[in-house]
XYZ file of C-alpha atoms in Angstrom:
735
model
C -23.990 21.467 -16.381
C -22.291 19.593 -19.198
C -18.638 18.744 -18.923
C -16.408 20.849 -21.147
C -16.384 19.149 -24.566
C -12.771 20.136 -25.405
C -11.430 18.340 -22.325
C -13.686 15.346 -22.920
C -12.328 14.868 -26.444
C -10.908 11.295 -26.757
C -7.133 11.279 -27.258
C -7.395 9.021 -30.299
C -9.086 11.848 -32.211
C -6.347 14.295 -31.259
C -3.157 12.214 -31.200
C -3.968 9.275 -33.455
C -4.952 5.719 -32.476
C -1.475 4.244 -31.850
C -0.302 6.850 -29.294
C -3.777 7.007 -27.712
C -3.797 3.224 -27.243
C -0.459 3.257 -25.382
C -1.608 6.195 -23.227
C -4.838 4.393 -22.315
C -3.258 1.003 -21.608
C -0.099 2.093 -19.823
C -0.938 5.435 -18.225
C -4.725 5.272 -17.876
C -5.133 8.458 -19.944
C -8.191 8.537 -22.216
C -9.206 12.163 -22.788
C -7.558 15.530 -23.387
C -8.419 16.417 -19.776
C -6.663 13.263 -18.476
C -3.511 14.212 -20.384
C -3.578 17.815 -19.126
C -3.679 16.436 -15.587
C -0.686 14.147 -16.238
C 1.810 16.445 -14.547
C 5.607 16.412 -14.851
C 7.295 14.443 -12.086
C 10.165 16.940 -12.054
C 12.077 19.326 -14.345
C 15.590 19.212 -15.758
C 17.382 22.448 -16.599
C 18.608 22.466 -20.161
C 22.278 22.923 -19.303
C 22.313 20.753 -16.160
C 22.678 17.001 -15.753
C 20.714 14.537 -13.611
C 22.240 13.388 -10.331
C 22.930 9.763 -11.266
C 23.959 8.639 -7.794
C 20.343 8.840 -6.527
C 18.580 6.684 -9.123
C 15.962 4.301 -7.674
C 16.242 0.567 -8.435
C 13.616 -1.190 -10.552
C 11.972 2.058 -11.601
C 11.453 3.545 -15.010
C 13.543 6.719 -15.060
C 14.395 9.562 -17.450
C 17.820 11.158 -17.057
C 19.715 13.925 -18.808
C 23.417 13.049 -19.076
C 26.528 13.131 -21.237
C 28.208 10.187 -22.966
C 31.668 9.514 -21.438
C 32.627 6.525 -23.603
C 31.155 3.771 -25.799
C 32.622 0.308 -26.474
C 31.396 -2.422 -28.836
C 32.068 -6.040 -27.708
C 31.525 -9.285 -29.604
C 30.665 -12.509 -27.785
C 29.464 -16.058 -28.442
C 25.950 -17.070 -27.345
C 23.359 -19.728 -28.221
C 21.892 -17.397 -30.860
C 25.265 -16.279 -32.241
C 27.566 -19.282 -31.682
C 30.491 -18.044 -33.758
C 31.265 -15.071 -31.576
C 29.044 -12.843 -33.726
C 26.902 -11.576 -30.846
C 27.288 -7.830 -30.341
C 26.957 -5.793 -27.176
C 27.386 -2.017 -26.992
C 28.314 -0.631 -23.568
C 27.936 3.125 -23.165
C 28.942 4.940 -19.976
C 27.090 8.167 -19.254
C 28.068 10.656 -16.575
C 26.791 13.749 -14.811
C 30.166 14.656 -13.339
C 29.374 13.093 -9.947
C 28.215 9.580 -10.867
C 28.319 7.158 -13.787
C 25.705 4.838 -15.237
C 26.164 2.019 -17.718
C 23.850 1.643 -20.728
C 23.813 -1.648 -22.603
C 22.436 -2.459 -26.089
C 22.357 -5.928 -27.709
C 22.163 -7.560 -31.122
C 20.766 -5.577 -34.018
C 19.880 -2.797 -31.556
C 23.539 -1.662 -31.346
C 23.919 -0.015 -34.763
C 21.987 3.252 -34.326
C 23.287 4.102 -30.803
C 26.832 3.140 -31.907
C 26.634 5.846 -34.591
C 24.835 8.459 -32.464
C 26.076 8.124 -28.875
C 29.573 9.501 -29.337
C 31.599 10.776 -26.347
C 30.494 14.303 -25.394
C 26.935 13.861 -26.768
C 24.138 15.046 -24.476
C 20.816 13.246 -24.473
C 17.783 12.257 -22.462
C 17.803 8.521 -21.680
C 14.794 6.516 -20.465
C 14.752 2.952 -19.155
C 14.419 0.708 -16.120
C 17.254 0.775 -13.591
C 18.592 -2.702 -12.827
C 21.721 -4.158 -11.247
C 24.158 -6.263 -13.250
C 27.509 -7.370 -11.851
C 26.754 -5.193 -8.799
C 26.564 -2.039 -10.951
C 23.524 0.043 -11.889
C 22.600 -0.131 -15.554
C 19.876 0.654 -18.095
C 19.355 -2.134 -20.642
C 18.206 -0.959 -24.103
C 17.203 2.544 -22.995
C 15.289 4.807 -25.342
C 17.040 8.131 -25.901
C 16.506 11.550 -27.437
C 19.554 13.610 -28.385
C 19.605 17.191 -27.089
C 20.989 19.003 -30.102
C 21.463 22.389 -28.504
C 19.062 25.090 -29.575
C 17.929 23.688 -32.925
C 14.506 24.516 -34.388
C 12.812 21.429 -32.999
C 14.305 21.730 -29.530
C 13.153 25.323 -29.117
C 9.650 24.541 -30.293
C 9.177 21.473 -28.083
C 10.827 22.724 -24.911
C 9.633 26.295 -24.794
C 11.325 27.282 -21.534
C 14.719 26.490 -20.147
C 13.078 23.821 -17.924
C 12.536 20.408 -19.520
C 9.495 18.661 -17.961
C 10.135 14.980 -17.128
C 6.843 13.059 -17.104
C 5.894 9.797 -15.375
C 6.476 7.541 -18.404
C 6.563 3.881 -19.411
C 8.862 1.731 -21.515
C 6.349 2.105 -24.369
C 6.093 5.891 -24.206
C 9.038 8.046 -23.188
C 8.788 11.339 -21.344
C 9.698 13.439 -24.393
C 6.938 11.838 -26.489
C 4.422 12.693 -23.751
C 5.811 16.251 -23.829
C 5.178 16.469 -27.582
C 1.621 15.141 -27.148
C 0.985 17.795 -24.500
C 2.180 20.473 -26.911
C -0.766 19.425 -29.120
C -3.479 19.538 -26.426
C -2.246 22.477 -24.328
C -4.468 25.089 -26.053
C -7.511 23.221 -24.635
C -6.374 24.149 -21.096
C -8.037 27.554 -21.668
C -11.406 25.797 -21.450
C -10.813 24.075 -18.107
C -13.658 24.792 -15.674
C -12.417 26.084 -12.309
C -13.773 23.988 -9.416
C -12.638 26.306 -6.594
C -15.229 28.808 -5.373
C -13.983 32.240 -6.468
C -13.917 33.636 -2.933
C -11.671 30.776 -1.810
C -9.324 31.135 -4.791
C -8.945 34.875 -4.432
C -8.757 34.749 -0.653
C -5.781 32.408 -0.886
C -4.131 34.132 -3.846
C -4.256 31.034 -6.098
C -3.862 31.089 -9.911
C -6.900 30.428 -12.135
C -6.940 26.797 -13.303
C -6.156 27.364 -17.046
C -3.086 29.438 -16.095
C -1.924 26.790 -13.602
C -2.143 24.069 -16.288
C -0.095 26.148 -18.750
C 2.554 26.909 -16.147
C 2.894 23.317 -14.907
C 3.569 21.976 -18.421
C 5.482 24.934 -19.915
C 7.132 26.843 -17.081
C 9.633 29.582 -17.892
C 10.910 29.860 -14.323
C 10.938 27.817 -11.129
C 8.474 30.345 -9.665
C 5.985 29.343 -12.414
C 6.260 25.718 -11.242
C 5.737 26.672 -7.577
C 2.647 28.798 -8.323
C 1.120 26.101 -10.512
C 1.796 23.363 -7.951
C 0.300 25.393 -5.115
C -2.891 25.862 -7.126
C -3.184 22.244 -8.366
C -2.566 20.833 -4.877
C -5.482 22.891 -3.599
C -7.719 21.500 -6.337
C -6.986 17.921 -5.349
C -7.132 18.445 -1.610
C -10.313 20.503 -1.747
C -12.332 18.361 -4.176
C -11.387 15.244 -2.220
C -12.270 16.793 1.150
C -15.598 17.998 -0.254
C -16.390 14.394 -1.229
C -15.529 13.219 2.299
C -17.396 16.081 3.967
C -20.529 15.229 1.954
C -20.159 11.636 3.058
C -19.878 12.609 6.737
C -22.878 14.899 6.335
C -24.953 12.073 4.811
C -23.878 9.617 7.540
C -24.919 12.037 10.242
C -28.484 11.897 8.819
C -28.710 8.065 9.050
C -30.588 6.474 11.961
C -29.008 3.847 14.241
C -29.975 2.182 17.486
C -28.135 3.666 20.475
C -26.377 0.848 22.385
C -25.602 1.494 26.059
C -24.146 -1.280 28.259
C -25.988 -2.244 31.463
C -24.141 -1.131 34.603
C -24.024 -4.691 35.970
C -24.249 -6.703 32.756
C -21.916 -8.734 30.539
C -19.292 -6.003 30.102
C -19.009 -5.412 33.867
C -18.723 -9.165 34.483
C -16.008 -9.405 31.814
C -14.021 -6.476 33.259
C -14.199 -8.089 36.715
C -12.533 -11.270 35.500
C -9.665 -9.580 33.622
C -6.325 -10.714 35.117
C -4.700 -7.339 34.307
C -5.635 -3.671 34.265
C -6.306 -1.932 30.979
C -3.702 0.597 29.818
C -4.692 4.242 30.015
C -4.822 4.300 26.199
C -7.257 1.373 26.122
C -9.509 3.098 28.670
C -9.466 6.411 26.767
C -10.234 4.804 23.384
C -12.979 2.619 24.928
C -14.608 5.749 26.353
C -14.609 7.378 22.859
C -16.204 4.240 21.387
C -18.861 3.946 24.119
C -19.819 7.608 23.578
C -20.292 6.899 19.843
C -22.292 3.730 20.486
C -24.708 5.674 22.708
C -25.728 8.022 19.873
C -28.586 7.514 17.420
C -26.568 7.696 14.234
C -23.976 5.089 13.218
C -20.484 5.225 14.655
C -17.783 5.255 11.965
C -14.512 4.935 13.821
C -11.016 3.914 12.786
C -8.980 2.341 15.584
C -5.294 2.300 14.822
C -2.803 0.779 17.148
C 0.689 -0.602 16.976
C 1.083 -4.335 16.596
C 0.308 -5.723 20.046
C -1.178 -2.554 21.575
C -4.331 -4.409 22.633
C -6.808 -3.414 19.898
C -8.583 -6.774 20.134
C -9.326 -6.147 23.811
C -10.819 -2.710 23.012
C -12.907 -4.207 20.184
C -14.126 -7.076 22.383
C -15.272 -4.667 25.103
C -17.197 -2.677 22.462
C -18.802 -5.898 21.201
C -19.812 -6.923 24.739
C -21.312 -3.464 25.355
C -23.540 -3.952 22.287
C -24.555 -7.474 23.401
C -25.381 -5.987 26.817
C -27.713 -3.560 25.061
C -29.556 -6.425 23.339
C -27.744 -6.344 19.984
C -25.290 -8.614 18.169
C -21.712 -7.882 17.151
C -19.781 -9.316 14.195
C -16.018 -9.313 13.730
C -14.747 -9.711 10.187
C -11.206 -11.124 9.838
C -9.263 -11.288 6.549
C -8.135 -14.949 6.784
C -9.415 -18.194 8.267
C -6.248 -18.575 10.352
C -6.935 -15.180 11.904
C -10.673 -15.781 12.387
C -9.930 -19.066 14.209
C -7.260 -17.376 16.295
C -9.589 -14.497 17.267
C -12.316 -16.982 18.136
C -9.924 -18.950 20.327
C -8.557 -15.917 22.137
C -12.010 -14.317 22.640
C -13.518 -17.503 24.111
C -10.445 -17.923 26.354
C -10.665 -14.317 27.585
C -14.413 -14.611 28.237
C -14.352 -18.057 29.870
C -17.837 -19.034 31.144
C -19.193 -15.703 29.811
C -18.877 -17.230 26.306
C -20.988 -20.266 27.244
C -24.465 -18.779 27.000
C -27.195 -21.425 27.090
C -24.749 -24.135 28.183
C -24.280 -25.909 31.472
C -21.748 -23.988 33.532
C -22.325 -20.809 31.528
C -22.501 -17.630 33.607
C -25.781 -15.801 34.133
C -24.952 -12.920 31.774
C -23.212 -15.197 29.263
C -23.727 -15.097 25.517
C -22.657 -17.458 22.743
C -19.551 -16.754 20.640
C -19.733 -18.504 17.267
C -17.198 -18.930 14.470
C -18.288 -18.850 10.834
C -15.801 -19.621 8.050
C -16.149 -20.972 4.517
C -14.540 -24.316 5.274
C -16.775 -25.374 8.195
C -18.689 -28.650 7.929
C -22.377 -28.435 6.965
C -23.721 -29.360 10.421
C -21.534 -26.886 12.334
C -22.412 -24.208 9.812
C -26.170 -24.860 10.124
C -25.843 -24.604 13.875
C -23.941 -21.312 13.706
C -26.450 -19.806 11.240
C -29.335 -20.758 13.521
C -27.638 -19.154 16.551
C -27.223 -15.915 14.568
C -30.785 -15.835 13.270
C -32.338 -16.445 16.710
C -30.031 -14.019 18.508
C -28.697 -16.846 20.704
C -25.162 -15.882 19.592
C -24.293 -12.340 20.654
C -20.831 -12.413 19.119
C -19.836 -13.894 15.754
C -16.312 -14.018 14.377
C -15.738 -14.982 10.785
C -14.228 -14.440 7.381
C -16.078 -13.062 4.354
C -18.363 -16.126 4.762
C -20.307 -13.786 7.097
C -21.375 -11.730 4.094
C -23.157 -14.474 2.171
C -26.846 -14.056 1.507
C -27.791 -17.006 3.710
C -26.418 -15.333 6.836
C -29.214 -13.584 8.759
C -28.772 -11.715 12.040
C -31.411 -11.257 14.709
C -30.280 -7.675 15.449
C -26.839 -6.667 14.175
C -25.630 -3.661 16.180
C -21.871 -3.460 15.574
C -19.491 -4.532 12.820
C -15.772 -4.704 13.659
C -13.486 -4.997 10.622
C -9.985 -6.228 11.409
C -7.123 -5.150 9.118
C -9.229 -2.873 6.958
C -6.773 -2.753 4.053
C -7.406 -6.406 3.208
C -11.132 -5.975 2.686
C -12.858 -4.747 -0.392
C -15.277 -1.942 0.312
C -18.185 -3.931 -1.131
C -17.559 -6.675 1.433
C -17.752 -4.286 4.382
C -20.818 -2.687 2.919
C -22.581 -6.007 2.418
C -22.082 -6.796 6.099
C -23.343 -3.375 7.140
C -26.445 -4.073 5.064
C -27.319 -7.028 7.332
C -28.661 -4.782 10.104
C -32.310 -3.650 10.330
C -30.833 -0.173 10.656
C -27.229 0.668 9.756
C -25.019 -0.916 12.442
C -22.171 0.932 14.152
C -18.805 0.362 12.441
C -15.364 -0.005 14.014
C -12.447 -0.444 11.601
C -9.143 -1.652 13.086
C -5.677 -1.499 11.596
C -2.216 -2.275 12.920
C -0.644 -0.360 10.049
C -0.084 3.056 11.594
C -1.456 5.787 9.387
C -0.071 9.329 9.571
C -2.659 11.949 10.469
C -2.784 13.402 6.945
C -3.448 10.021 5.394
C -6.166 9.339 7.936
C -7.717 12.690 6.901
C -7.412 11.749 3.230
C -8.076 8.030 2.987
C -10.354 7.596 5.989
C -11.706 11.122 6.008
C -15.211 9.956 6.818
C -14.092 8.021 9.912
C -13.311 9.443 13.327
C -9.865 8.237 14.407
C -8.679 6.732 17.697
C -5.040 5.823 18.284
C -3.643 3.265 20.739
C 0.009 4.091 21.114
C 0.945 2.411 24.401
C 2.123 -1.179 24.510
C 0.681 -3.287 27.341
C 3.035 -3.936 30.272
C 5.268 -6.992 29.908
C 5.904 -6.564 26.168
C 9.557 -6.937 25.186
C 11.712 -4.857 22.848
C 12.563 -6.296 19.404
C 16.099 -5.972 18.007
C 16.162 -5.794 14.182
C 19.191 -6.257 11.916
C 19.783 -6.358 8.150
C 21.646 -9.512 7.010
C 23.398 -8.768 3.677
C 23.583 -12.377 2.399
C 25.414 -11.555 -0.858
C 28.033 -9.169 0.606
C 28.599 -11.102 3.837
C 27.510 -14.765 3.590
C 28.903 -15.465 7.092
C 26.180 -13.136 8.472
C 23.559 -15.562 7.154
C 25.371 -18.518 8.757
C 25.310 -16.573 12.026
C 21.563 -15.904 11.596
C 20.811 -19.648 11.612
C 23.080 -20.066 14.655
C 21.008 -17.390 16.446
C 17.816 -19.313 15.616
C 19.348 -22.482 17.146
C 20.386 -20.511 20.250
C 16.806 -19.261 20.743
C 15.443 -22.807 20.372
C 18.077 -24.081 22.840
C 16.705 -21.558 25.354
C 13.267 -23.145 24.921
C 11.919 -20.530 22.493
C 10.582 -20.783 18.928
C 11.222 -19.002 15.614
C 9.519 -17.983 12.373
C 11.157 -18.022 8.942
C 9.158 -15.997 6.391
C 9.477 -16.378 2.585
C 7.732 -14.456 -0.222
C 6.536 -17.502 -2.182
C 5.039 -20.959 -1.513
C 7.052 -22.935 -4.064
C 4.519 -25.411 -5.473
C 3.461 -23.100 -8.308
C 3.508 -24.715 -11.720
C 5.872 -23.025 -14.136
C 4.014 -20.395 -16.072
C 3.876 -21.744 -19.655
C 3.820 -18.179 -20.982
C 7.106 -17.465 -19.273
C 8.855 -20.754 -19.944
C 7.893 -20.666 -23.631
C 9.828 -17.435 -24.132
C 13.342 -17.546 -25.468
C 15.793 -15.868 -23.127
C 17.287 -12.789 -24.692
C 20.788 -11.728 -23.756
C 19.483 -9.052 -21.411
C 17.259 -11.615 -19.655
C 20.387 -13.299 -18.436
C 20.727 -10.413 -16.016
C 17.216 -11.195 -14.735
C 16.691 -11.511 -11.012
C 16.219 -15.001 -9.618
C 12.691 -15.861 -8.475
C 11.828 -15.113 -4.826
C 12.701 -17.767 -2.254
C 9.934 -20.256 -1.555
C 8.651 -21.762 1.705
C 8.792 -25.397 0.556
C 12.381 -25.140 -0.744
C 13.698 -23.161 2.229
C 12.039 -25.481 4.779
C 13.650 -28.502 3.148
C 17.107 -26.861 2.971
C 16.939 -25.748 6.611
C 15.757 -29.132 7.889
C 18.607 -30.844 6.027
C 21.233 -28.167 6.744
C 21.634 -25.392 9.325
C 18.559 -26.344 11.409
C 18.994 -30.128 11.207
C 17.511 -31.889 14.226
C 15.001 -29.107 15.005
C 11.254 -29.603 14.484
C 10.590 -27.540 11.323
C 6.973 -27.097 10.116
C 5.478 -25.331 7.091
C 2.464 -22.978 6.854
C 1.068 -21.311 3.716
C -2.203 -20.080 2.259
C -2.881 -22.996 -0.096
C -2.942 -25.640 2.654
C -6.389 -27.022 3.549
C -7.869 -24.945 6.438
C -7.811 -27.868 8.906
C -4.115 -28.476 8.183
C -3.340 -24.779 8.673
C -5.186 -24.725 11.963
C -3.445 -27.927 13.117
C -0.002 -26.480 12.317
C -0.823 -23.229 14.179
C -2.089 -25.188 17.179
C 1.076 -27.318 17.271
C 3.268 -24.251 16.992
C 1.278 -22.394 19.680
C 1.542 -25.468 21.942
C 5.341 -25.546 21.495
C 5.326 -28.818 19.529
C 7.305 -27.245 16.652
C 10.522 -25.239 16.959
C 10.579 -23.368 13.651
C 7.636 -22.337 11.466
C 8.558 -21.633 7.817
C 5.659 -19.587 6.458
C 4.410 -17.081 3.916
C 2.808 -13.833 5.082
C -0.264 -15.735 6.329
C 1.284 -15.090 9.749
C 1.440 -11.343 9.109
C -1.664 -10.444 11.048
C -2.915 -11.424 14.469
C -0.918 -14.603 15.087
C -0.033 -14.637 18.784
C 2.591 -17.074 20.111
C 4.368 -15.370 23.060
C 7.095 -18.042 23.119
C 8.261 -17.185 19.557
C 11.219 -14.836 19.953
C 13.071 -14.895 16.602
C 12.034 -14.170 13.030
C 14.153 -14.468 9.883
C 12.607 -12.786 6.820
C 14.124 -14.146 3.582
C 14.303 -11.816 0.548
C 13.098 -9.073 2.887
C 13.478 -6.530 0.054
C 10.445 -8.131 -1.650
C 8.129 -6.952 1.149
C 6.757 -3.463 1.789
C 7.702 -1.410 4.843
C 4.378 -1.807 6.636
C 4.336 -5.537 5.869
C 7.797 -5.978 7.417
C 6.629 -4.034 10.466
C 3.537 -6.245 10.761
C 5.599 -9.419 10.445
C 8.116 -8.253 13.008
C 5.264 -7.676 15.447
C 4.787 -11.453 15.702
C 7.887 -11.763 17.948
C 8.623 -10.148 21.314
C 5.041 -10.809 22.423
C 6.134 -12.458 25.685
C 8.598 -11.564 28.404
C 11.742 -12.577 26.416
C 13.257 -10.024 23.994
C 12.506 -10.455 20.286
C 14.923 -10.661 17.357
C 14.087 -9.910 13.705
C 16.654 -10.558 10.938
C 16.026 -9.060 7.482
C 17.911 -11.151 4.903
C 18.604 -9.559 1.504
C 20.928 -9.866 -1.472
C 20.371 -6.297 -2.665
C 23.486 -4.103 -2.971
C 24.126 -1.512 -0.291
C 23.381 1.485 -2.531
C 19.943 0.231 -3.624
C 16.683 1.858 -2.473
C 15.464 -1.563 -1.297
C 18.424 -1.879 1.046
C 17.871 1.645 2.398
C 14.261 0.714 3.077
C 15.368 -2.314 5.123
C 17.875 -0.209 7.074
C 15.023 2.181 7.915
C 12.855 -0.697 9.172
C 15.739 -2.045 11.272
C 16.448 1.376 12.769
C 13.054 2.089 14.378
C 10.121 0.282 15.980
C 7.917 3.363 15.574
C 5.183 2.359 13.151
C 4.156 5.962 12.448
C 7.717 6.857 11.439
C 7.830 3.772 9.184
C 4.489 4.581 7.603
C 5.877 7.993 6.631
C 8.891 6.321 5.003
C 6.588 3.861 3.263
C 4.385 6.620 1.896
C 7.294 8.697 0.689
C 8.518 5.656 -1.218
C 5.104 4.892 -2.685
C 4.391 8.504 -3.613
C 2.969 7.483 -6.993
C 0.582 5.047 -5.297
C -3.104 5.769 -5.459
C -3.958 6.902 -1.967
C -7.634 6.324 -2.638
C -7.344 3.027 -4.476
C -8.457 -0.035 -2.593
C -4.976 -1.472 -2.537
C -3.592 1.963 -1.687
C -0.706 1.404 -4.041
C -0.332 1.185 -7.770
C 0.751 3.132 -10.769
C -1.978 5.711 -11.271
C -2.597 8.218 -8.565
C -5.771 10.194 -8.101
C -3.511 12.490 -6.086
C -1.210 13.553 -8.855
C 0.174 16.668 -7.242
C -0.659 16.368 -3.558
C 1.981 14.616 -1.468
C 0.057 13.322 1.515
C 3.032 13.536 3.860
C 4.448 16.932 2.868
C 1.207 18.804 2.308
C -0.312 18.375 5.745
C -1.218 22.073 5.994
C -3.001 22.147 2.638
C -5.007 19.018 3.515
C -5.985 20.318 6.968
C -7.023 23.734 5.589
C -8.906 22.155 2.677
C -10.772 19.947 5.129
C -11.960 23.010 7.087
C -12.958 24.891 3.919
C -14.783 21.808 2.596
C -16.706 21.356 5.841
C -17.828 25.010 5.646
C -18.925 24.727 2.011
C -20.857 21.464 2.575
C -22.534 22.705 5.767
C -23.825 25.728 3.835
C -24.814 23.832 0.656
C -24.726 20.005 0.988
C -25.903 19.437 -2.594
C -23.472 22.052 -3.991
C -26.349 23.536 -6.003
C -24.650 26.949 -6.057
C -21.303 25.508 -7.195
C -21.902 23.645 -10.479
C -18.200 23.696 -11.456
C -17.279 22.011 -8.165
C -19.914 19.324 -8.781
C -18.438 18.735 -12.245
C -14.937 18.390 -10.770
C -16.277 16.010 -8.132
C -17.782 13.780 -10.816
C -14.562 13.863 -12.806
C -12.215 13.097 -9.909
C -14.468 10.520 -8.351
C -15.664 8.422 -11.188
C -18.353 6.004 -10.063
C -15.985 3.496 -8.524
C -14.068 6.020 -6.436
C -17.229 7.728 -5.234
C -18.399 4.303 -4.079
C -15.085 3.684 -2.393
C -15.336 6.924 -0.473
C -18.941 6.326 0.366
C -18.311 2.962 1.861
C -14.828 3.526 3.256
């Protein structure tokens, strides 16, 4: 069935090339249908004002407010040396909070005439902090002139829709563009099977689109949202259900461990007992491995819950059954670390074919891009002959030259750092599709697991192994209370005096060349309020070694160091030959130094919630308690500061992942980076709509079981193609 022509109409034909270009470049909207699915973020009531106290930092916002006062200042600057520079400061209010607007130079004349005290308007701009106060620099604005002709025509109801907008295209301009295309909503094809729609009392799609963009009442908005959420949840779950159905048809070799083989020998030599969680999850994995279609399992576990041990036992079970297992790590540092810890845990069981190797032993090889030619040739030969049962490597494992004798299991560590194509290329190395185990230490709420990893079965490790220590976390407000930062460095010295070690993490390396594009720009007056660049490893290490940490052994680690140097630094740190490691986030994943008890994260507001949680998991890995200090210069009222307080207040990764998701609501849950500006889930909030997602998953499974090709539901197929353009379909297929 052809897609509906009216909704496929390019925007440039309908709105003109200039507006269409901005919509395509900044909002990813290309057709009439795209624009109809660009839903309002929220609604303002015509007579009411926005709550200014809750504005998020660094975000593009639209607010409805009233001008309280406006003052024109003159000042001297490099461009206006005789005191001829002009700055207009306008204070707007909603009765509970105030916000400063600032206009510069020639841009002051129009607002000076129009923004008189008492005027109501919509203002759009990016919220920043200047002199510790929130402000909008050079906001765009649209006066609300009461009930004039134009106002009534554009804002049909009493609710004003506020759209996700950009600096180039304000919310009210998007509203006017929608006015033009709204009649086409009548031709929208309804993807929900009629029985489902009627059974759940949902609006028809054309009516839902009209009500979401031009509601007359709040009930209109609720009805439209309920319907549009179902569309997204259902179409997405149908895509995942079809994927699961297709996977269940694929053949795989069942892999059952021998009762007295390699796995049994490994378990016998373990110096500790597995936690109950590790035993339960291992049993789920072994059941999957024994079936004749490929396992697709997601293993999530808190930092330090022992995922690597579970994965290693799965790999040994496959080797026992005559296959090979590959573990894919996102960085060389991590691949080397895994290789070291696996060979240590296995002892003589990792020395297959060597003198002193145990009877059931296999070979464990490392394969990374920076290995010497001879070592690499050797490793490749061991893989091709089957001599090596276990291989650990980076994406070097995916290259065409790498051939396996019989690849039975692929373990992907830290799934979110791998492109889907990379995982798929590795899966393609088996004679039949290998079993797949995906591991992540970023806890994923159940709804997200159902949405993002809907084609994977999920196992959760939520117990920490015995002997792990608690981690105390504190926010260090360096700008408000500089003495707190001084105390932070004293705490690091105290830990080192007790014989422990510390990490200092910075967002940047510091040897970047100045970007000529940036340095060539003249600084405008508003740029003077620009934020300073993030702190850099090389600068901070030097300042610490000369200042507060003088006399301690301070080393540096970052991603642009040659691999051998990185490995040497990690070895020295692990061996206790360095006291403080100043690093970028290369230490975020998998680095295990039980003697490191303190971590100071500089400019902590520049990191995401899950990243901070990952980083913090590098301390408290031994018997001594851990300490994590989050240093920031952000003001107390800012969203960034609230985020840090949330991280400091709980060690529960699932709780933090909820906070993270709520903050990144606009992020694309399906996108490979799982964050970004355009969301394929425009209406569905993964956290709040758990019931809708769970019900849609059941309905989708029923529909696909009855009609896997959806031959009887052409409108649903059309919607599937539209939601999952080629790239997304691929992402889902390979996820």
